[in-house]
Each structure stands twice: as structure tokens, then as C-alpha cells.
Amino acid sequence: MPTNRDMVIEDLTLVRVQQTRMEDGLGVDGTRPYLRMASPLDRLAATILDLFLFILPVSTVLVAPLKRHMIQALILQNEADFYLFTGLLLLIVSLVIVIYQTMMIWLWGATIGKMFWRLRVKGLWKEGNPSIGSAFLRALFWLLDCLFLFLPHLAIFANEKRRPFHDRVADTVVVTIKQHGVSSPGLVEASFVRGVVAALAVFTVTSMSITSIESYIESKNDEFLLDSMEDEGTLCKAVGKASEDWLDGAHEGDELATRLKVAMALFASGDVAVTCLRAEVDLYFSRKGSGDPLSYLAQSFVYADNADLSDRYLDRVCEMDDQSDACKMSHVISFWAENRWEDIDQLFQDMRDTPERYILVWAVRHFVRRENYPMAQAFLDRLDPPRALGSFIGVNRVKTYWGLHRREEARAAAAVAFDTLSSFDRVELANWLCSEELNLGCTQARQASCRELNRSLNASKDLLTDRKTALTYIRHFACIKSKKDKFENLKRRIHFAEANQLLDALALHDHQQMPKSRQLLWQLAKGNEFSDDYREEARSYLAKWATNARELNPLYQEWQEEPLHTRWRQRGQNLFDQYFRLKNFKMAWVVGQIIVHDQSVRKRELDRETLEDVIVAGFRAGKKKQAYQLLINEKGISSPISLMRSPASEDGFSAVMKELREEFSQK
Amino acid sequence: MILPYLSGIVRFSRAPVTWLLVAINAFIMVVTYSDLMRSDRLLDEAFRDDYFVSNQGRFYAEFIEDNQKLYSPFLRKLASISVHGDQEKSRLLGNMALRNEKFLLEGPSYPFSGDQVARLWWAEKVEQFKKVQAHHPSFVWGLNIDHLGPFNWISYQFVHSGFLHFIFNMAFLLIFGGFLEIHWGGLLVLLVYLGSGVVGAATFILANGASLAPLIGASAAISGLMAVVCVLYWRTGVKCLYWLFIPLKGYSGFIHLPAGIIFFLWLAADLAGYFGTLDELGGIAHAAHLGGQASGVIVGASLLLIEKARGDKAITL
């Protein structure tokens, strides 16, 4: 229903239509007055044209200097200036729009775009163009419509005279002077547009609500993210925190140098990321102005991925002071790249008295890796533990004790470490120690480390995503499983191809299908695409399940041809144990001699039980003289052990030793 | 969206000089394309190297701090933030440093403090960078501090930095050059093209001095051609293509607009670009366009005066 006001408009229009007819864009159709109303699309096209022809070009030129200041403020992070210039910029654009529309409509009754599309803005209450006040009001509310994303303009499709809000406020109407105008919106069109507006309003409110909720959730996530970043920052904060209890008399008062050393030590122990070290060394250079050997050494770690650059930093370290510990450490790094392990051993031994903790940490890491546990222990003992290095020292203490065959001490150290380590480090240590325990046999499956590992893994029902942990888990499961436990069930939690193949082999063995099981294990052992840990595990099972020497010999051949490495030694031990178990003393003696030789070359003490078994194997293989030589050359075997550790040594080591001594000592 | 169409792409027989200019541009584009791509790849790699860029920024900051009188307050402020360890600002300065010939010339032997390995590494990279520049078409043919000879004042107008740069410039050259040649002859097109290019380059150098970053492209020359056409036909409706984003008949097609409007739009875009972009981020490139336009306006106005003196009533299409 038209309102009273619309009827007034229509009456007034009728009078003027009759007066001005075609030139005003209004006309009559017989006796029935009508408005030749402008098409909404023409009005849209006129607006676009205004935008391109005047508003954008003039605005961009006028605000250009402000834009330049705004960018400067943004780069310099000067928020006050940024908001000031943004505000001025918006003000100028608004002024351009309002002045342009006001003047054009007041003077010519149309903007450039409207002229092009032959549209005119007409006042309702007087002849000619709208008054300046009316034009200004219209322009002002047109601008306000912009704030509502031009949604009020949709009234063009709903209002009977196609007058959006700004036309109604200014008492104006837009008409066309073309031959044909458009009629008032029909019921369907008006209802449709009102429906669209209502839908848009609902959509806007809903999406704003959803956005608010999402923003809230994101803000929570942001908090989480910030926490994580802080954690990463904590890595650097960790440096600050550790610096506080880093009693280092040599650099008292030099906070930056202490911070850098702390960062170096924490980086060496794996407690902070390289980004943290980089931040510290950047800070050091920016504050100090010039570098010293330590800062260049730190840079060589930061840019370790770029060999050329890293080497330049290492060279610079010694150019500055070739007697410094940092210079010796730079040689260590160079030798690491060249695998000159003995030279590195020597360098670290030369630096045994260094007060620099970062060097001590690297030394411990090096000697543990080299399985030189006495040296590792010596350096560990020098690391008077600041709290920040507690985890590193705890873990390496366990490994060192274990390497020195001081197993009870290793277990005790691990028990202490489990209480203090982070969950990640705890699982890692438990995994390592449990794996070592199980190398001794399934009797160790109830040790604390394995219980700890099992507890941690069972607490999380997720997949086992770490290959090594999964392997230890399988090995442990194989030891403790009851008859109704199935290997197949583990596949639900472990999704590595090699793990699945191992589980299949173990399941086949469980079902007494030995040949198929061996076939799968050999495939795994030979598969270059599988990880070394799983290939080694397959060889270990092949040795363990061998029923005769023929099945062991291919493993021996393979082992003999391979270069020395940690796994090679473990595999040799397995082979020796199995030959010994199968009473093939000849082959056990051959393998045993290689193991003994390797240990003597590396100046390591052989595990006492193995040594005794090697002597027994030599004795049984008829190599009595060599067995006796071994007996008298090795320390610590003077006291006989009468225990029967192996089913093969029926008469025990003490009897063998007695017989050997009787036969050869007289000679 | 409104684009000048004028007489469209005219045939070779009607505008041989314009087509000859396009052909020279195309020939040089083809000849230099592989060198351009190879050199750009190398330069891109250098600028993707965070170590290089952040160190360059740090050294540039120190250089600015030591030579404060030579730099704007904005750069001095940025440098001051950078030397206090702001990595992000160092990277930003590292990218801006490319435009400062004094720093790039003196920097490699400058006694910067701090990380000396980084200094030497950076200096080596800058020297390598200069070697790449020595073969880079934009530097060899373009106009920069190392190439200011008479040849480069002309050659720079025929080199483009990429395919899109080339396509857009040639389209406008064909539209404005072709139109002018039909009505005023090929000699005027050739003279305006080369003359506006020279004036554009002079404006570019006057705006900020010769830079290590080279000036290349036909934009200044084409701005001159456009300005001549717009001044000569400033009140006459010339054919333009418009599209108003409404996918209905009647809202796209051709219209005739006074050529003055085209000039106004073009000038506004360049003025906004010149005054709205930081010099350190490449704002001075618009100066060359403005110079080209100014020379075009002078030529166009002179022709109008000559025509008026001869007694012609109006220039119409």
C-alpha cells in the first residue's frame, strides 16, 4: 500500500509532469500520470562510472602523500601516526565523494555517470535541480550507505518509487530522460528483494556470530600459539634462566658472553634449537660491535648446513686466537666432517681441563657415540650440573654406566632420571634402555625401563609413530606375550611397512610356519628400502631361531664382509652366542676371536661373560694354546667362576681354566 | 573499466612506423629473453638467501648511521631500529639497499663492524652480483649509473623486464602510435617516441639521480604519444572501450569520451604513484612517465598553436 507521503509525491509529480513533460523525464500516459523512473542497473552503472572517472582518480592523487606517510608509519610500527594518516585518508576520500556529489547534483542535477546514462536527480518540492542542502544531505547519506556495504541501496528494488534511504532523506527521486523508464517494483520483485535483504541481514548476523565464536576459539588457539611461541621463546628464555645459575667465574660481569656460552652448551645438549643460538649470536654481534672466537664458533654451528660458510667461520675462530679452546673445538668440527675420530679423541683429551661447559657437553656426546665410556664418564664427572643440563647429564650417565657394564648403576641412574625428565625425554631414555635390556634376553623384560616404556605407550592409544620405539615395543611384546596375545593385533597401532613385515614373520613363527617366517625375515634383512634397525632385528631373529650351523653361516658371511660399526658388534655377539649354543665351537671360536681382536684394537674391555665363553669355545674347538693365551692376557679372570651360564659349557669355565692352567703353566 | 581504443590496432600499411617500433621492441625482447630469465633467476636466488639479505640490511643500516646526511629521516629511523637487532627491519633494508648505488659501490670495501665473515661473504656476493649485472639485459641496455651513454638513452626504451610488461606497452603503442600516425604521420610518432623517452629518462634521473637500478621499458615514450593525442583531441570524443562489470547488453561496449578525460585518468594514476610510493620502494619510476607526458603535452600544445596560426578552425576526427 502506498503511504500518504508517496501519494503526495505522486500528486506533485503529476503537476510537474504536466508542466515539464519530456525534458524533465516525467510524462503522462493518457490521463494516467507515471514516473519515468530510472532503471536500477543504470544507476549502478552510473555509480561505477563515477567511481572510475572521478572519485578514484581524484582521491588517489589527493591522498597520495598521506599514503606515503601511512606506509612509513606501518614500516616503522608507529601506530599513532598510522591511525592518524589512515583517518585523514578516509576523511579526504569522504570529502571528495560528498563535495563531488553535492556540487554536481546541485548545479547540473546529475553526476558524470548519471549524465552518461541520461539520469537526473529531481527534488520533490520545487522545480529544477535539488537545492544545495538537499544535494548535500543526499550525498552525506549516500556515503553513510557505504558503511553498510551499500545494502540500503537495495531499496531501489523494493521501494515503490525506487527511492533508497538517501533519496528519501533528501526528498529526491532519480528519473531517466530516456524514452523508456521502469515501473514501480512489482509485488514479487519487492517481496523478493525484501526477502533477500532479510536473508542478508540474517546471514550477516549469523556469520558475525560465527566469526565472533571462531575469533574467540582462535584467540584461545592464539593463546596456545603464543604459548608455543613462548615455549620457543622459552628456549631463548631458557638461556636467560640458565645464565642465572651458570656460575662461571671467568666471565662474571660479561652477561652477553655468558649467555652465548649457555646457549652453546644448551644447543650442544639438544635443549635449544639453532634459532635460539642464532638469536643469541646476533644479539652478541649487534651489542659488542665486533666478534671473538666464541661468537664465530657459534656462527659455524648456526650455518652448519652451508659447508662453505661454516668453514669460513671455523677458519676465523683460529685466525683470532689459535690457542683458544674455541679454536680446538673448531678443529673438532672439521674432523667430524672428515671422520677423523682418533684425532677428535685426542683433541678432546687435550681439552680435558677446559672450564667451557659447551666443550664438555660435546665431548660427552662424542665419547658416548664412540662407545668410549670411560672417557665419557670422565667428562660427565667434570660437568658440575647446572639445572639446565640436568636432562642431558641424566640420560648420558645412564648410557655411560651401561656401556661400562655397570648395569645396576645404570638402572639406578635411570630410575632417578625418569622422575625428572620431560615426558619426551623419558620415553626416549626408557626406549633406549629397554632395548639394551632386551638385547640381554627376555629375562630382562620386567625391568623398570621396559615397564616405564610400556606405561607411557599404553597411556596413549595413538599410533606408535616412532620407528625405534615401535621396534622396542614389538621386541618387548614378543618377550612378555601370553599364548592368546597375537602379533597381528599390534598392527592396529603400528603402521610402518617394515614393522608389519616383522610382525608377520613373528606371527608365522608363532604358528610354527618356520620356513615362511625365515623367508620374510630374510626379505626384511636384505631390503634396502627398510630402516637399518628393522633389518638388524630381522637378522637377530634369524640367528636366534637357527637350528643348525647351516642356517647361521649366511649371516656369518654377511657379517664378516661388513665394515665395523655398532650394530656389527651386536650382530657378532649374537652370532657367537648362537654358535656357542649350537655347540659349534669351531665357528664360535672364529667369531669370538674377531670380537676379541676388535675390542683390543679399540682398547675396550670385553664383557667378562663373553670373554669366558670365547675361552671355553677355544678350548672345545681344540685351540687350547690360543685359549690359554687369551686367558693369561686378560685381566680380571684370575678368580674362577663356577657358574654354568651356558648349556654348552657343561663342565663350566672354572674347569676349563683349571685344565688350561695345568697344561700350559708348567710348560 | 575504461580503456582507450581510438582506431584500434591499425594495419601495417596505415602505420608502418608504429609497427616498426613494435617490431624493434619485439626483436630485442626475443634476443634478450633467455639472458633476462637466467640473470633474473640468479638474482632471485641471491635475494631468497636470508643470510645475504639480512646481512646486507645490517650493513646498510650501519652505512646509513655513518652517513646520516645522505639519507631521508625515514631511512635513518629504519636503520636505527635495524642496528638494535630487529631482524625484520634488517631484511627490509637489505631489499632496499639495491637501490642505493653509493652503498653498493662503497660497501664491499667499507669497514663494517660486527661479523667479519659475514662482511666478506656479503662483499663477495655483491661482486658476483655485479658480474651478473654486467650481462643482464636490463643493465646493459637500460639506463643506470654505469650505463649513461647516448646509446642507453635510446636503447632503454626498447627493453622490457618481462612478457606482460612488453605486451601491455606494445598494445598501447599500437593504439596511440597507430592513431597518431594515421592522422599526423609516422615522422611525428618516431620523434615523439624517442623524444619523450629521452625526456622521461631525464626526469627519472633528475628526480633521484642516476641509480644502480636500471630504467627500462617503453612506458615513458608511450606516455608521450598518449599525451600528444590527448592534447590534440582534448575536447573531441575518441573511441574508448568500457566494461562496467554488469553482464548485460548495454553495459559494455564502446563510447566516445573527450581525450582530455583519458589524459586526466592517466596523469592521475602516475601522480598518485609518484607521490604515494616511497622512493626506497621504487616510487621514482613514475617520474619517467610524468616526464614523457610533459614532453607530449608540450609537443601537442605546440602543434595546436601551429595549426591555429595557420588558421585551421579545429582539429577533428
CSV table of C-alpha atoms in Angstrom, one decimal, chain A residues 39-42 44-46 48-49 52-54 57-58 60-61 63-69 71-78 112 116-117 178 278 282-283 285-287 289-291 296 299 303 306 308-309 312-313 316, chain B residues 1-2 50-51 54 58 74 77-78 81 83-89 91-92 96 113-118 120-121 124 242 244-246 248 250-251 255 257 261 264-265 267-269 271-272 274-279 281:
chain,number,residue,atom,x,y,z
A,39,SER,CA,16.5,1.6,-14.1
A,40,PRO,CA,18.4,0.3,-11.0
A,41,LEU,CA,21.1,-1.2,-13.3
A,42,ASP,CA,21.5,2.2,-15.0
A,44,LEU,CA,24.6,1.1,-10.7
A,45,ALA,CA,26.4,1.6,-14.0
A,46,ALA,CA,26.4,5.4,-13.3
A,48,ILE,CA,30.6,2.6,-11.3
A,49,LEU,CA,31.4,5.3,-13.9
A,52,PHE,CA,36.3,5.3,-12.3
A,53,LEU,CA,36.1,8.7,-13.9
A,54,PHE,CA,36.3,10.9,-10.9
A,57,PRO,CA,41.5,9.3,-9.8
A,58,VAL,CA,40.9,12.5,-7.7
A,60,THR,CA,44.2,8.7,-5.1
A,61,VAL,CA,46.0,11.9,-6.2
A,63,VAL,CA,45.7,11.1,-0.6
A,64,ALA,CA,49.0,10.0,-2.3
A,65,PRO,CA,51.2,12.0,0.2
A,66,LEU,CA,49.2,10.6,3.1
A,67,LYS,CA,49.5,7.1,1.7
A,68,ARG,CA,53.3,7.5,1.7
A,69,HIS,CA,53.3,8.6,5.3
A,71,ILE,CA,53.4,3.2,4.7
A,72,GLN,CA,56.3,4.8,6.5
A,73,ALA,CA,54.3,4.6,9.8
A,74,LEU,CA,53.4,1.0,9.1
A,75,ILE,CA,57.0,0.0,8.4
A,76,LEU,CA,58.3,1.9,11.5
A,77,GLN,CA,55.5,0.4,13.5
A,78,ASN,CA,54.4,3.9,14.6
A,112,ILE,CA,29.1,12.4,-14.7
A,116,PHE,CA,26.2,9.4,-19.4
A,117,TRP,CA,23.2,7.1,-18.6
A,178,LYS,CA,15.3,8.1,-22.0
A,278,ARG,CA,71.3,-17.6,16.2
A,282,ASP,CA,73.0,-11.9,16.5
A,283,LEU,CA,72.5,-10.1,19.8
A,285,PHE,CA,77.4,-9.1,17.4
A,286,SER,CA,74.9,-6.2,17.5
A,287,ARG,CA,75.8,-5.2,21.1
A,289,GLY,CA,80.2,-4.5,17.6
A,290,SER,CA,82.9,-7.0,16.9
A,291,GLY,CA,83.2,-10.7,17.4
A,296,TYR,CA,82.5,-17.1,15.3
A,299,GLN,CA,78.1,-18.9,13.9
A,303,TYR,CA,75.3,-22.1,9.5
A,306,ASN,CA,76.2,-24.3,4.5
A,308,ASP,CA,81.5,-23.2,2.8
A,309,LEU,CA,80.2,-20.6,5.1
A,312,ARG,CA,84.9,-19.7,6.9
A,313,TYR,CA,83.6,-19.2,10.4
A,316,ARG,CA,88.1,-17.2,11.5
B,1,MET,CA,36.8,-0.1,-16.5
B,2,ILE,CA,37.6,2.3,-19.4
B,50,ASP,CA,68.1,-14.9,4.1
B,51,TYR,CA,71.7,-14.7,5.2
B,54,SER,CA,69.7,-9.8,6.4
B,58,ARG,CA,72.6,-4.8,8.7
B,74,PHE,CA,62.6,7.6,7.3
B,77,LYS,CA,64.9,5.7,11.6
B,78,LEU,CA,64.7,2.4,9.9
B,81,ILE,CA,65.8,0.2,14.6
B,83,VAL,CA,71.1,-1.8,14.2
B,84,HIS,CA,69.4,-2.6,17.5
B,85,GLY,CA,68.9,-6.1,16.3
B,86,ASP,CA,65.5,-6.0,14.6
B,87,GLN,CA,65.8,-8.8,12.0
B,88,GLU,CA,62.7,-8.0,10.1
B,89,LYS,CA,63.8,-4.4,9.5
B,91,ARG,CA,65.7,-7.8,5.8
B,92,LEU,CA,63.6,-4.9,4.6
B,96,MET,CA,66.0,-1.5,-0.3
B,113,SER,CA,81.8,-3.7,12.4
B,114,GLY,CA,80.4,-7.0,13.7
B,115,ASP,CA,80.6,-10.3,12.0
B,116,GLN,CA,83.6,-10.1,9.6
B,117,VAL,CA,83.0,-13.4,8.0
B,118,ALA,CA,79.5,-12.2,7.0
B,120,LEU,CA,83.5,-10.7,3.4
B,121,TRP,CA,80.8,-13.2,2.3
B,124,GLU,CA,81.9,-11.5,-2.5
B,242,TYR,CA,34.2,0.3,-21.4
B,244,LEU,CA,31.0,-1.8,-16.1
B,245,PHE,CA,31.0,-5.3,-14.5
B,246,ILE,CA,27.3,-5.8,-15.3
B,248,LEU,CA,24.1,-7.4,-19.6
B,250,GLY,CA,24.3,-2.1,-22.9
B,251,TYR,CA,26.7,-2.1,-20.0
B,255,ILE,CA,31.8,5.1,-26.1
B,257,LEU,CA,34.9,10.3,-24.5
B,261,ILE,CA,39.5,12.5,-19.8
B,264,PHE,CA,43.3,13.1,-16.8
B,265,LEU,CA,43.0,9.4,-15.8
B,267,LEU,CA,48.0,11.5,-15.3
B,268,ALA,CA,46.1,10.9,-12.0
B,269,ALA,CA,47.4,7.3,-11.9
B,271,LEU,CA,50.8,11.4,-9.9
B,272,ALA,CA,49.2,9.1,-7.3
B,274,TYR,CA,54.8,9.2,-7.8
B,275,PHE,CA,53.6,10.9,-4.6
B,276,GLY,CA,52.2,7.8,-2.9
B,277,THR,CA,55.1,5.4,-3.2
B,278,LEU,CA,58.3,5.6,-1.2
B,279,ASP,CA,61.4,6.3,-3.3
B,281,LEU,CA,60.3,1.1,-2.9
